[in-house]
Short mmCIF file of C-alpha atoms in Angstrom, two decimals:
data_model
loop_
_atom_site.label_atom_id
_atom_site.label_comp_id
_atom_site.label_asym_id
_atom_site.label_seq_id
_atom_site.Cartn_x
_atom_site.Cartn_y
_atom_site.Cartn_z
CA MET A 1 57.76 40.45 -9.25
CA THR A 2 58.99 37.83 -11.72
CA HIS A 3 57.43 35.09 -9.58
CA ALA A 4 54.07 36.98 -9.49
CA ARG A 5 54.05 37.40 -13.29
CA GLY A 6 54.80 33.68 -13.67
CA SER A 7 51.93 32.72 -11.36
CA MET A 8 49.56 35.02 -13.23
CA SER A 9 50.60 33.52 -16.56
CA PHE A 10 50.03 30.02 -15.22
CA LEU A 11 46.53 31.01 -13.95
CA ILE A 12 45.58 32.55 -17.28
CA ALA A 13 46.82 29.49 -19.13
CA TRP A 14 44.82 27.18 -16.82
CA LEU A 15 41.65 29.24 -17.29
CA LEU A 16 42.11 29.06 -21.05
CA VAL A 17 42.33 25.28 -20.79
CA LEU A 18 39.11 25.17 -18.74
CA PHE A 19 37.32 27.41 -21.21
CA ALA A 20 38.53 25.22 -24.02
CA LEU A 21 37.16 22.13 -22.28
CA ALA A 22 33.81 23.69 -21.37
CA GLY A 23 33.36 25.78 -24.44
CA PRO A 24 32.27 23.15 -26.94
CA ALA A 25 29.52 21.77 -24.67
CA ALA A 26 28.18 25.21 -23.89
CA GLY A 27 28.53 26.20 -27.49
CA GLN A 28 26.79 23.04 -28.60
CA GLU A 29 23.85 23.77 -26.30
CA GLN A 30 23.57 27.28 -27.66
CA ALA A 31 23.75 25.98 -31.22
CA GLU A 32 21.09 23.34 -30.55
CA ALA A 33 18.84 25.94 -28.92
CA ALA A 34 19.06 28.06 -32.05
CA SER A 35 18.80 25.13 -34.48
CA PRO A 36 15.93 24.62 -36.94
CA LEU A 37 15.02 21.43 -35.02
CA ALA A 38 14.59 23.45 -31.81
CA ALA A 39 12.34 25.83 -33.72
CA ALA A 40 10.29 22.88 -34.99
CA ILE A 41 9.95 21.57 -31.42
CA ALA A 42 8.88 25.00 -30.17
CA GLU A 43 6.24 25.23 -32.92
CA LEU A 44 4.74 21.84 -32.01
CA LEU A 45 4.70 22.79 -28.31
CA ALA A 46 3.09 26.19 -28.84
CA GLU A 47 0.44 26.99 -26.24
CA ARG A 48 0.38 23.49 -24.70
CA GLY A 49 1.05 24.73 -21.17
CA ASP A 50 1.74 21.25 -19.80
CA GLU A 51 4.64 19.38 -18.22
CA LEU A 52 6.06 18.42 -21.60
CA GLN A 53 6.33 22.05 -22.60
CA ALA A 54 7.85 22.90 -19.21
CA PHE A 55 10.50 20.24 -19.78
CA TYR A 56 11.52 21.81 -23.08
CA ASP A 57 11.33 25.30 -21.61
CA VAL A 58 14.11 24.43 -19.15
CA ARG A 59 16.08 23.18 -22.17
CA ASP A 60 15.35 26.29 -24.27
CA GLN A 61 13.60 23.91 -26.68
CA ARG A 62 16.83 21.98 -27.31
CA PRO A 63 16.15 18.48 -28.67
CA ALA A 64 16.72 15.73 -26.11
CA TRP A 65 16.99 12.65 -28.31
CA ARG A 66 19.24 13.40 -31.28
CA ASP A 67 21.94 10.97 -30.11
CA SER A 68 21.07 7.31 -30.76
CA ARG A 69 23.13 6.31 -27.71
CA THR A 70 20.83 8.38 -25.49
CA VAL A 71 17.78 6.62 -26.92
CA ALA A 72 19.41 3.20 -26.47
CA ALA A 73 20.31 3.99 -22.84
CA PHE A 74 16.74 5.11 -22.18
CA ALA A 75 15.31 1.95 -23.76
CA ALA A 76 17.60 -0.19 -21.60
CA ALA A 77 16.50 1.69 -18.47
CA LEU A 78 12.83 1.16 -19.32
CA HIS A 79 13.37 -2.61 -19.13
CA THR A 80 14.35 -2.21 -15.45
CA LEU A 81 10.80 -1.04 -14.59
CA ASP A 82 9.96 -4.73 -14.46
CA GLY A 83 11.53 -4.62 -10.99
CA ASP A 84 8.77 -2.24 -9.87
CA GLY A 85 6.01 -4.52 -11.08
CA LEU A 86 5.35 -2.32 -14.12
CA ILE A 87 5.34 -3.70 -17.67
CA PRO A 88 8.31 -2.39 -19.70
CA GLY A 89 6.41 -3.08 -22.91
CA ASP A 90 3.92 -0.35 -21.96
CA TYR A 91 6.64 2.18 -22.72
CA ARG A 92 7.67 0.52 -26.01
CA PRO A 93 11.44 0.59 -25.53
CA ASP A 94 12.17 -1.30 -28.76
CA ALA A 95 9.87 0.97 -30.75
CA LEU A 96 11.78 3.99 -29.40
CA VAL A 97 15.04 2.73 -30.87
CA ALA A 98 13.39 1.96 -34.21
CA GLY A 99 11.51 5.26 -34.16
CA HIS A 100 14.72 7.23 -33.65
CA ARG A 101 16.35 5.49 -36.59
CA GLN A 102 13.37 6.16 -38.87
CA ALA A 103 13.04 9.79 -37.78
CA HIS A 104 16.67 10.52 -38.61
CA GLU A 105 16.79 8.73 -41.97
CA SER A 106 16.55 12.14 -43.54
CA GLU A 107 18.20 15.05 -41.76
CA ALA A 108 15.92 17.39 -43.71
CA ASP A 109 12.73 15.99 -42.19
CA LEU A 110 12.70 18.32 -39.18
CA GLU A 111 9.04 17.88 -38.31
CA ARG A 112 9.41 14.09 -38.09
CA GLN A 113 12.46 14.47 -35.85
CA ALA A 114 10.67 17.02 -33.67
CA ARG A 115 7.66 14.74 -33.28
CA PHE A 116 9.90 11.83 -32.27
CA ASP A 117 11.71 14.04 -29.75
CA LEU A 118 8.43 15.05 -28.14
CA TYR A 119 7.18 11.45 -28.15
CA ALA A 120 10.30 10.11 -26.42
CA SER A 121 10.12 12.87 -23.82
CA ARG A 122 6.45 12.10 -23.21
CA VAL A 123 7.35 8.43 -22.65
CA LEU A 124 10.01 9.51 -20.15
CA LEU A 125 7.64 11.78 -18.21
CA THR A 126 4.94 9.10 -18.21
CA ALA A 127 7.32 6.44 -16.86
CA LEU A 128 8.49 8.79 -14.12
CA ARG A 129 4.94 9.65 -13.07
CA HIS A 130 3.99 5.98 -13.00
CA LEU A 131 6.95 5.23 -10.77
CA GLN A 132 6.18 8.17 -8.53
CA ARG A 133 2.43 7.90 -7.98
CA GLY A 134 1.20 4.82 -9.86
CA LYS A 135 0.18 3.82 -13.35
CA LEU A 136 -3.52 3.85 -12.48
CA ASP A 137 -5.93 6.35 -10.97
CA PRO A 138 -7.17 4.64 -7.78
CA HIS A 139 -10.56 6.34 -8.16
CA ASP A 140 -11.09 4.25 -11.31
CA ILE A 141 -10.45 1.05 -9.34
CA ASP A 142 -12.17 1.91 -6.05
CA PRO A 143 -14.98 4.48 -6.31
CA GLY A 144 -14.87 4.94 -2.52
CA TRP A 145 -11.21 6.03 -2.57
CA GLU A 146 -10.70 9.18 -0.49
CA VAL A 147 -6.89 9.38 -0.30
CA PRO A 148 -5.62 12.46 -2.16
CA ILE A 149 -2.70 11.94 -4.53
CA ALA A 150 -0.34 14.89 -4.10
CA ALA A 151 2.98 13.72 -5.45
CA PRO A 152 5.69 16.40 -5.55
CA PRO A 153 6.47 18.04 -8.90
CA LEU A 154 9.29 16.62 -10.98
CA ASP A 155 12.59 18.52 -10.93
CA LEU A 156 12.63 19.16 -14.67
CA ALA A 157 16.00 20.92 -14.65
CA ALA A 158 17.63 17.93 -12.95
CA LEU A 159 15.78 15.61 -15.33
CA SER A 160 17.10 17.54 -18.31
CA ARG A 161 20.66 17.11 -17.03
CA ALA A 162 20.03 13.40 -16.45
CA VAL A 163 18.90 12.97 -20.06
CA ASP A 164 21.98 14.74 -21.39
CA ALA A 165 24.19 12.54 -19.19
CA GLN A 166 22.17 9.37 -19.99
CA ARG A 167 21.53 8.74 -16.26
CA PHE A 168 18.05 7.28 -16.62
CA GLU A 169 18.17 4.67 -13.87
CA GLN A 170 19.27 7.40 -11.46
CA ALA A 171 16.29 9.51 -12.58
CA PHE A 172 14.00 6.56 -11.92
CA ALA A 173 15.51 5.98 -8.48
CA GLU A 174 14.93 9.60 -7.48
CA VAL A 175 11.16 9.45 -8.07
CA ARG A 176 10.43 6.03 -6.55
CA PRO A 177 8.70 6.16 -3.16
CA ALA A 178 11.55 6.74 -0.69
CA TYR A 179 10.12 4.50 2.01
CA ALA A 180 11.42 1.16 3.27
CA PRO A 181 8.18 -0.82 2.65
CA TYR A 182 8.37 -0.04 -1.07
CA GLU A 183 11.97 -1.19 -1.36
CA ARG A 184 11.18 -4.34 0.61
CA LEU A 185 8.36 -5.13 -1.80
CA ARG A 186 10.75 -4.66 -4.75
CA THR A 187 13.24 -7.00 -3.10
CA GLY A 188 10.47 -9.53 -2.48
CA LEU A 189 9.35 -9.32 -6.10
CA ALA A 190 12.88 -10.10 -7.30
CA ARG A 191 13.08 -13.02 -4.89
CA TYR A 192 9.79 -14.57 -5.99
CA ARG A 193 10.66 -14.11 -9.65
CA ASN A 194 13.87 -16.00 -9.00
CA ILE A 195 11.79 -18.79 -7.42
CA GLU A 196 9.68 -18.79 -10.60
CA ARG A 197 12.80 -19.08 -12.79
CA LEU A 198 13.94 -22.05 -10.71
CA GLY A 199 10.66 -23.87 -11.29
CA GLY A 200 8.40 -22.59 -8.51
CA TRP A 201 7.28 -24.87 -5.69
CA PRO A 202 5.44 -28.20 -5.53
CA SER A 203 1.70 -28.44 -4.89
CA LEU A 204 0.20 -30.70 -2.29
CA PRO A 205 -2.48 -33.05 -3.66
CA ALA A 206 -6.05 -32.38 -2.58
CA ARG A 207 -6.89 -34.51 0.45
CA GLU A 208 -9.85 -34.68 2.78
CA ARG A 209 -7.58 -35.67 5.65
CA SER A 210 -5.46 -32.99 7.32
CA LEU A 211 -1.75 -33.35 7.98
CA ARG A 212 -1.03 -33.20 11.71
CA PRO A 213 2.16 -33.15 13.78
CA GLY A 214 3.36 -36.71 14.32
CA ASP A 215 1.91 -38.00 11.03
CA ILE A 216 4.00 -40.10 8.64
CA ASP A 217 2.81 -39.38 5.11
CA ASP A 218 4.25 -38.99 1.60
CA ASP A 219 2.65 -35.51 1.45
CA VAL A 220 4.99 -34.42 4.25
CA VAL A 221 7.91 -34.68 1.80
CA LEU A 222 6.16 -32.23 -0.53
CA LEU A 223 5.31 -30.00 2.43
CA ARG A 224 9.00 -29.85 3.37
CA GLU A 225 10.00 -28.96 -0.18
CA ARG A 226 7.29 -26.29 -0.42
CA LEU A 227 8.38 -24.54 2.79
CA ALA A 228 12.08 -24.90 2.00
CA VAL A 229 11.64 -23.03 -1.30
CA ILE A 230 10.53 -19.86 0.51
CA GLY A 231 13.04 -20.25 3.34
CA GLU A 232 10.56 -21.24 6.05
CA LEU A 233 12.33 -24.56 6.57
CA GLU A 234 15.95 -25.61 6.26
CA VAL A 235 16.40 -28.73 4.17
CA MET A 236 16.89 -31.85 6.22
CA ALA A 237 20.34 -32.49 4.76
CA ALA A 238 21.58 -29.33 6.45
CA ASP A 239 20.18 -30.55 9.76
CA ILE A 240 21.94 -33.90 9.37
CA ALA A 241 25.25 -32.22 8.52
CA ALA A 242 25.08 -30.27 11.75
CA PHE A 243 25.58 -33.46 13.75
CA PRO A 244 29.06 -35.02 13.93
CA GLY A 245 29.42 -38.73 13.33
CA ALA A 246 28.47 -40.73 10.24
CA GLU A 247 26.73 -43.31 12.40
CA LEU A 248 23.65 -41.08 12.80
CA GLU A 249 20.59 -42.35 10.98
CA ALA A 250 18.90 -39.83 8.68
CA PRO A 251 15.45 -38.78 9.91
CA ASP A 252 12.43 -39.92 7.93
CA PRO A 253 11.44 -37.04 5.62
CA ARG A 254 7.84 -38.34 5.72
CA HIS A 255 7.63 -37.64 9.47
CA TYR A 256 5.78 -34.46 10.46
CA ASP A 257 8.16 -33.47 13.26
CA GLU A 258 8.43 -30.46 15.58
CA GLY A 259 10.67 -28.47 13.25
CA LEU A 260 8.18 -28.83 10.41
CA GLU A 261 5.32 -27.90 12.72
CA ALA A 262 7.11 -24.68 13.71
CA ALA A 263 7.60 -23.84 10.02
CA VAL A 264 3.91 -24.47 9.27
CA ARG A 265 2.90 -22.23 12.15
CA ARG A 266 5.14 -19.43 10.80
CA PHE A 267 3.55 -19.85 7.38
CA GLN A 268 0.06 -19.74 8.88
CA ARG A 269 0.86 -16.63 10.90
CA ARG A 270 2.19 -14.79 7.83
CA HIS A 271 -0.90 -15.69 5.81
CA LEU A 272 -3.37 -14.78 8.59
CA LEU A 273 -4.54 -18.38 8.92
CA GLU A 274 -5.45 -20.13 12.15
CA VAL A 275 -2.08 -20.87 13.76
CA ASP A 276 -2.50 -24.49 14.83
CA GLY A 277 0.24 -26.35 12.94
CA ILE A 278 -2.36 -28.45 11.13
CA VAL A 279 -2.35 -28.50 7.33
CA GLY A 280 -6.11 -28.39 6.80
CA PRO A 281 -8.06 -27.17 3.75
CA GLN A 282 -7.31 -23.45 4.21
CA THR A 283 -3.60 -23.94 4.84
CA ARG A 284 -3.34 -26.39 1.95
CA ARG A 285 -5.01 -23.88 -0.40
CA ALA A 286 -2.59 -21.15 0.69
CA LEU A 287 0.39 -23.48 0.18
CA ASN A 288 -0.85 -24.37 -3.32
CA VAL A 289 -1.19 -20.79 -4.60
CA PRO A 290 1.23 -20.76 -7.58
CA VAL A 291 4.29 -18.53 -7.43
CA GLU A 292 3.01 -16.65 -10.50
CA VAL A 293 -0.07 -15.58 -8.53
CA ARG A 294 2.07 -14.42 -5.62
CA ILE A 295 4.20 -12.39 -8.05
CA ASP A 296 1.10 -10.63 -9.38
CA GLN A 297 -0.03 -10.01 -5.81
CA ILE A 298 3.28 -8.29 -5.05
CA ARG A 299 3.03 -6.24 -8.27
CA LEU A 300 -0.41 -4.86 -7.52
CA ASN A 301 0.60 -3.98 -3.96
CA LEU A 302 3.60 -2.09 -5.34
CA GLU A 303 1.04 -0.08 -7.30
CA ARG A 304 -0.93 0.57 -4.10
CA ALA A 305 2.29 1.66 -2.43
CA ARG A 306 2.91 4.18 -5.22
CA TRP A 307 -0.55 5.64 -4.62
CA LEU A 308 0.18 6.21 -0.97
CA LEU A 309 3.87 6.38 -0.11
CA HIS A 310 4.73 9.98 -0.82
CA GLY A 311 4.54 13.09 1.29
CA LEU A 312 3.87 11.18 4.49
CA PRO A 313 4.06 13.27 7.66
CA GLU A 314 6.50 12.49 10.46
CA ALA A 315 3.73 11.28 12.77
CA PHE A 316 0.52 9.57 11.59
CA VAL A 317 -1.83 6.67 12.20
CA LEU A 318 -1.87 3.99 9.49
CA VAL A 319 -4.74 1.48 9.36
CA ASP A 320 -3.81 -1.62 7.34
CA ILE A 321 -7.29 -2.91 6.50
CA ALA A 322 -6.49 -6.29 4.92
CA GLY A 323 -3.75 -6.91 7.49
CA TYR A 324 -6.05 -6.12 10.45
CA GLN A 325 -3.38 -3.92 12.01
CA LEU A 326 -3.06 -0.31 13.17
CA SER A 327 0.34 1.38 13.39
CA TYR A 328 0.90 4.73 15.07
CA PHE A 329 4.14 6.29 13.83
CA ARG A 330 5.02 8.60 16.70
CA PRO A 331 6.97 11.88 16.34
CA GLY A 332 10.17 10.41 17.82
CA GLY A 333 10.26 7.46 15.44
CA GLU A 334 8.73 4.86 17.77
CA ILE A 335 5.94 2.73 16.26
CA TRP A 336 2.97 1.55 18.33
CA ARG A 337 1.04 -1.36 16.78
CA SER A 338 -2.19 -3.12 17.61
CA ARG A 339 -4.73 -5.55 16.23
CA ILE A 340 -7.95 -4.21 14.74
CA VAL A 341 -11.35 -5.42 13.56
CA VAL A 342 -12.50 -4.01 10.20
CA GLY A 343 -15.68 -4.04 8.12
CA ARG A 344 -17.31 -7.17 6.80
CA PRO A 345 -17.01 -7.76 3.03
CA TYR A 346 -20.50 -6.35 2.51
CA ARG A 347 -19.81 -3.35 4.81
CA ARG A 348 -16.33 -2.48 3.76
CA THR A 349 -13.98 -0.17 5.59
CA PRO A 350 -13.08 2.54 3.03
CA SER A 351 -9.65 3.74 1.97
CA LEU A 352 -9.20 7.36 3.00
CA ARG A 353 -6.85 10.00 4.35
CA SER A 354 -7.96 12.46 7.02
CA GLU A 355 -6.88 13.98 10.34
CA ILE A 356 -7.87 12.99 13.87
CA THR A 357 -9.53 16.06 15.37
CA HIS A 358 -11.10 14.90 18.63
CA LEU A 359 -12.18 11.98 20.81
CA THR A 360 -15.54 11.12 22.29
CA VAL A 361 -15.21 9.77 25.83
CA ASN A 362 -18.01 7.57 27.24
CA PRO A 363 -19.80 7.84 23.88
CA THR A 364 -23.42 7.20 23.10
CA TRP A 365 -24.03 5.33 19.86
CA THR A 366 -26.67 6.52 17.44
CA ILE A 367 -27.32 3.39 15.43
CA PRO A 368 -26.72 4.04 11.70
CA PRO A 369 -29.67 3.48 9.33
CA THR A 370 -28.23 0.37 7.66
CA ILE A 371 -27.44 -1.36 10.97
CA ARG A 372 -30.82 -0.27 12.38
CA ARG A 373 -32.67 -1.69 9.40
CA GLU A 374 -30.71 -4.91 8.87
CA ASP A 375 -29.56 -5.84 12.38
CA VAL A 376 -31.50 -4.12 15.17
CA LEU A 377 -35.10 -3.93 13.93
CA PRO A 378 -35.37 -7.68 13.20
CA ARG A 379 -34.31 -8.37 16.81
CA VAL A 380 -36.68 -5.79 18.26
CA ARG A 381 -39.60 -7.28 16.31
CA GLN A 382 -38.85 -10.65 17.84
CA ASP A 383 -38.28 -9.37 21.38
CA LEU A 384 -38.92 -5.81 22.54
CA GLY A 385 -36.86 -6.53 25.64
CA TYR A 386 -33.77 -6.34 23.40
CA LEU A 387 -33.93 -2.55 23.74
CA TRP A 388 -33.73 -2.64 27.55
CA ARG A 389 -31.01 -5.30 27.66
CA GLU A 390 -28.85 -3.26 25.29
CA ASN A 391 -29.65 0.15 26.89
CA ILE A 392 -31.11 1.46 23.64
CA ARG A 393 -33.46 4.43 23.76
CA VAL A 394 -36.02 5.33 21.10
CA LEU A 395 -35.95 9.00 20.06
CA SER A 396 -37.73 11.28 17.65
CA PRO A 397 -35.64 13.03 14.94
CA SER A 398 -35.38 16.02 17.31
CA GLY A 399 -34.14 13.83 20.17
CA THR A 400 -37.38 13.58 22.17
CA PRO A 401 -37.71 10.23 24.02
CA LEU A 402 -40.48 7.95 22.68
CA ASP A 403 -42.32 5.05 24.32
CA PRO A 404 -41.18 1.80 22.61
CA TRP A 405 -44.63 0.25 23.32
CA GLU A 406 -46.30 2.89 21.16
CA ILE A 407 -44.11 2.26 18.10
CA ASP A 408 -45.34 0.15 15.18
CA TRP A 409 -42.11 -1.82 14.77
CA ASP A 410 -43.22 -3.23 11.42
CA ASN A 411 -43.33 0.36 10.17
CA PRO A 412 -41.47 2.47 12.78
CA GLY A 413 -41.16 5.58 10.64
CA ASN A 414 -38.54 8.25 11.18
CA ILE A 415 -37.09 7.33 14.58
CA MET A 416 -33.60 7.22 16.07
CA LEU A 417 -32.19 4.43 18.17
CA ARG A 418 -29.43 5.51 20.56
CA GLN A 419 -27.40 3.29 22.88
CA ASP A 420 -26.45 4.84 26.23
CA PRO A 421 -22.83 4.90 27.47
CA GLY A 422 -21.67 1.94 29.47
CA PRO A 423 -19.82 -1.34 29.30
CA GLN A 424 -22.22 -2.73 26.67
CA ASN A 425 -22.00 0.26 24.35
CA ALA A 426 -20.86 -0.83 20.87
CA LEU A 427 -18.21 1.94 20.84
CA GLY A 428 -16.80 0.98 24.22
CA ARG A 429 -15.30 3.76 26.29
CA VAL A 430 -13.85 6.01 23.60
CA ALA A 431 -14.19 6.84 19.91
CA ILE A 432 -11.46 8.54 17.84
CA ARG A 433 -12.98 10.92 15.29
CA PHE A 434 -11.75 12.22 11.92
CA PRO A 435 -13.79 13.93 9.15
CA ASN A 436 -14.85 11.66 6.27
CA GLU A 437 -17.95 11.19 4.18
CA HIS A 438 -18.27 7.52 5.17
CA LEU A 439 -18.77 8.44 8.87
CA VAL A 440 -16.26 5.84 10.03
CA TYR A 441 -13.98 6.18 13.05
CA LEU A 442 -11.70 4.22 15.38
CA HIS A 443 -13.19 2.99 18.62
CA ASP A 444 -13.12 0.70 21.63
CA THR A 445 -15.34 -2.39 21.81
CA PRO A 446 -16.84 -4.68 24.47
CA ALA A 447 -16.27 -7.64 22.10
CA GLN A 448 -12.60 -8.08 23.02
CA GLY A 449 -12.61 -11.78 22.11
CA LEU A 450 -12.66 -10.96 18.38
CA PHE A 451 -9.07 -9.70 18.57
CA ALA A 452 -7.90 -13.28 19.16
CA ARG A 453 -9.02 -14.28 15.64
CA GLU A 454 -6.49 -14.22 12.80
CA GLN A 455 -9.00 -12.84 10.27
CA ARG A 456 -11.04 -10.04 11.78
CA ALA A 457 -13.59 -8.61 9.32
CA PHE A 458 -16.60 -8.39 11.65
CA SER A 459 -17.55 -4.71 11.94
CA SER A 460 -19.98 -2.53 10.02
CA GLY A 461 -17.22 -0.39 8.53
CA CYS A 462 -15.69 1.34 11.55
CA ILE A 463 -12.42 0.12 13.05
CA ARG A 464 -12.26 -1.45 16.49
CA VAL A 465 -8.82 -1.11 18.08
CA GLN A 466 -7.31 -3.41 20.69
CA GLY A 467 -5.73 -1.38 23.48
CA VAL A 468 -7.35 1.79 22.21
CA LEU A 469 -6.94 3.57 25.57
CA GLU A 470 -3.18 3.25 25.28
CA LEU A 471 -3.36 4.71 21.77
CA VAL A 472 -5.45 7.64 23.00
CA GLN A 473 -3.01 8.37 25.82
CA LEU A 474 -0.12 8.37 23.33
CA LEU A 475 -2.06 10.81 21.14
CA PHE A 476 -2.54 13.07 24.17
CA ASP A 477 1.14 12.79 25.13
CA ASP A 478 2.36 13.53 21.59
CA THR A 479 0.16 16.56 20.99
CA ASP A 480 1.34 18.56 24.01
CA SER A 481 -1.65 17.67 26.15
CA ASP A 482 -1.60 16.83 29.86
CA ARG A 483 -4.94 15.03 29.71
CA ASP A 484 -5.34 11.57 31.23
CA ILE A 485 -7.74 9.28 29.39
CA GLN A 486 -8.55 7.10 32.39
CA SER A 487 -9.59 10.13 34.46
CA LEU A 488 -11.87 11.30 31.66
CA ILE A 489 -13.51 7.89 31.48
CA ASP A 490 -13.86 7.62 35.25
CA SER A 491 -15.81 10.89 35.28
CA GLY A 492 -18.68 9.04 33.58
CA GLN A 493 -19.48 12.08 31.45
CA THR A 494 -20.04 11.86 27.71
CA ARG A 495 -17.90 14.59 26.17
CA ASN A 496 -15.92 15.48 23.07
CA VAL A 497 -12.24 16.15 23.77
CA PRO A 498 -10.28 17.94 21.04
CA LEU A 499 -6.65 17.10 20.33
CA ALA A 500 -4.29 20.02 20.78
CA GLU A 501 -2.89 19.19 17.32
CA ARG A 502 -4.48 17.22 14.52
CA VAL A 503 -2.89 13.84 13.76
CA PRO A 504 -3.04 12.50 10.17
CA VAL A 505 -4.75 9.15 9.73
CA ILE A 506 -4.60 6.90 6.66
CA LEU A 507 -6.86 3.89 6.01
CA HIS A 508 -5.37 1.71 3.28
CA TYR A 509 -5.77 -1.78 1.83
CA TRP A 510 -2.72 -4.05 1.45
CA THR A 511 -2.83 -7.76 0.59
CA VAL A 512 0.96 -8.13 0.82
CA HIS A 513 2.98 -6.79 3.74
CA ALA A 514 6.77 -6.58 3.69
CA ALA A 515 8.04 -7.00 7.23
CA GLU A 516 11.18 -5.38 8.60
CA ASP A 517 13.07 -8.68 8.17
CA GLY A 518 12.16 -8.73 4.47
CA GLU A 519 9.67 -11.60 4.74
CA LEU A 520 6.46 -11.13 2.80
CA ALA A 521 3.10 -11.78 4.43
CA PHE A 522 0.27 -12.56 2.03
CA ARG A 523 -3.22 -11.70 3.22
CA PRO A 524 -6.63 -12.89 2.01
CA ASP A 525 -8.26 -10.42 -0.37
CA ILE A 526 -11.26 -9.94 1.91
CA TYR A 527 -12.87 -7.24 -0.25
CA GLN A 528 -12.07 -8.92 -3.61
CA ARG A 529 -10.16 -5.89 -4.88
CA ASP A 530 -7.06 -7.55 -6.28
CA GLU A 531 -8.50 -8.95 -9.50
CA ALA A 532 -9.83 -5.65 -10.82
CA LEU A 533 -6.58 -3.90 -9.95
CA LEU A 534 -4.44 -6.56 -11.65
CA THR A 535 -6.60 -6.46 -14.78
CA ALA A 536 -6.21 -2.70 -15.00
CA LEU A 537 -2.48 -2.84 -14.23
CA ASP A 538 -1.90 -5.34 -17.04
CA ARG A 539 -3.97 -3.40 -19.57
CA PRO A 540 -1.61 -1.95 -22.22
CA LEU A 541 -1.13 1.80 -22.32
CA ALA A 542 -2.68 3.70 -25.19
CA TRP A 543 -0.27 6.17 -26.75
#
């Protein structure tokens, strides 16, 4: 009994200690919630009904920024947004510190303190939203944008606790896109900024003559330095050190040798240039792009990543327009990739998000009005036999066949031109359909030779896929279907085949790609979208 009473006394004493430790914080929160400053905050927030009010609701209108150390920690964290390609000055970190000091010069000026508290919280919420889904509205940059932005709501209760504990960088980390490509872009940005701090890379002088393997030229020295800066080429001194014996003669750095050729080919491949090992005009221009321009290119692609990289499904098809690549992220984690052909600069492939609903096997092709007017009619006017060679039928709007000889091709009126199924059909053997207002889709093509090109903007907006039959079979396999695509094609019938389950598809435009090994691939801006995006990204925020 004595032992039991002693244990109970110890427990009571320990609980009293815990209450003593926790009591002041809880009491402080209650006092702040009932303070005149909290009342002033509540009055300013009355009937707003927005996220700022919701943030203070979870705090019972307690002020968030009374402590100068909290404001200083927040200001310091805002400077780290530079690592995401955002501009810390947009969020005025230095003005926050000065504003806190001015607001609290007089403890009696409750309205001024309340207004500062709301302002600092608004800056915090703005920074978080910019990190989560982008600083800019993509519809303002690209009117054809069809990808919905549905970022998850902020956890305001957790954010409130983070503010009280001054854990701002942790709060930022929790809202960043939680996908590897985003983090690889951030790592690449830090790397290229370090290159900038070290002086960048040398430029090759403009020459009419190309540098070729085997050449001996002073420009080869600059070429070596340029590729060494980005890690494409080990410096020659390291190669010499790998050989034992001081009697070895150092190689001539002006000699364009096999190792340098391999490095040039890697550079060309990453920049979607013709991979020939020859430093011609295009390769020279790509080599001479300043590091500052590459940094901006990474920054604006981080912004594009924030528009897209949230709420992605487990399985989806991603079309990388500027990279001419399709990736199918399968349910089990495997990734199937293929080359694609996209729209010409004047017939751009749009950015959009939809769902694959069905396939058309052995499709006919009803020639769209723009292609009919600009491409087909000029050929028909020159040679009516073009229609027969291409298996194109002339139809009335209701689908009734018309005699091509009876058409006034200078003024054909309201007719349809439809290409029959077959090996010459522009859509090949299968088309993959998904709803969108641009009427684009993925499809096969008889022009297989185009896939061998490094830059492949040759279509009228739709996306031609190399190995599309393999992709279709994977879609069948992954949506619980026992269909066989080759059997469907061999039937010769034109038919629509629904997928058992819809598969999300995203068409997006990236001019920088961060590979799994961390290397950055810079792509030509085929649709000239980067400049407008960078201008908008660098435009100061209006508060």
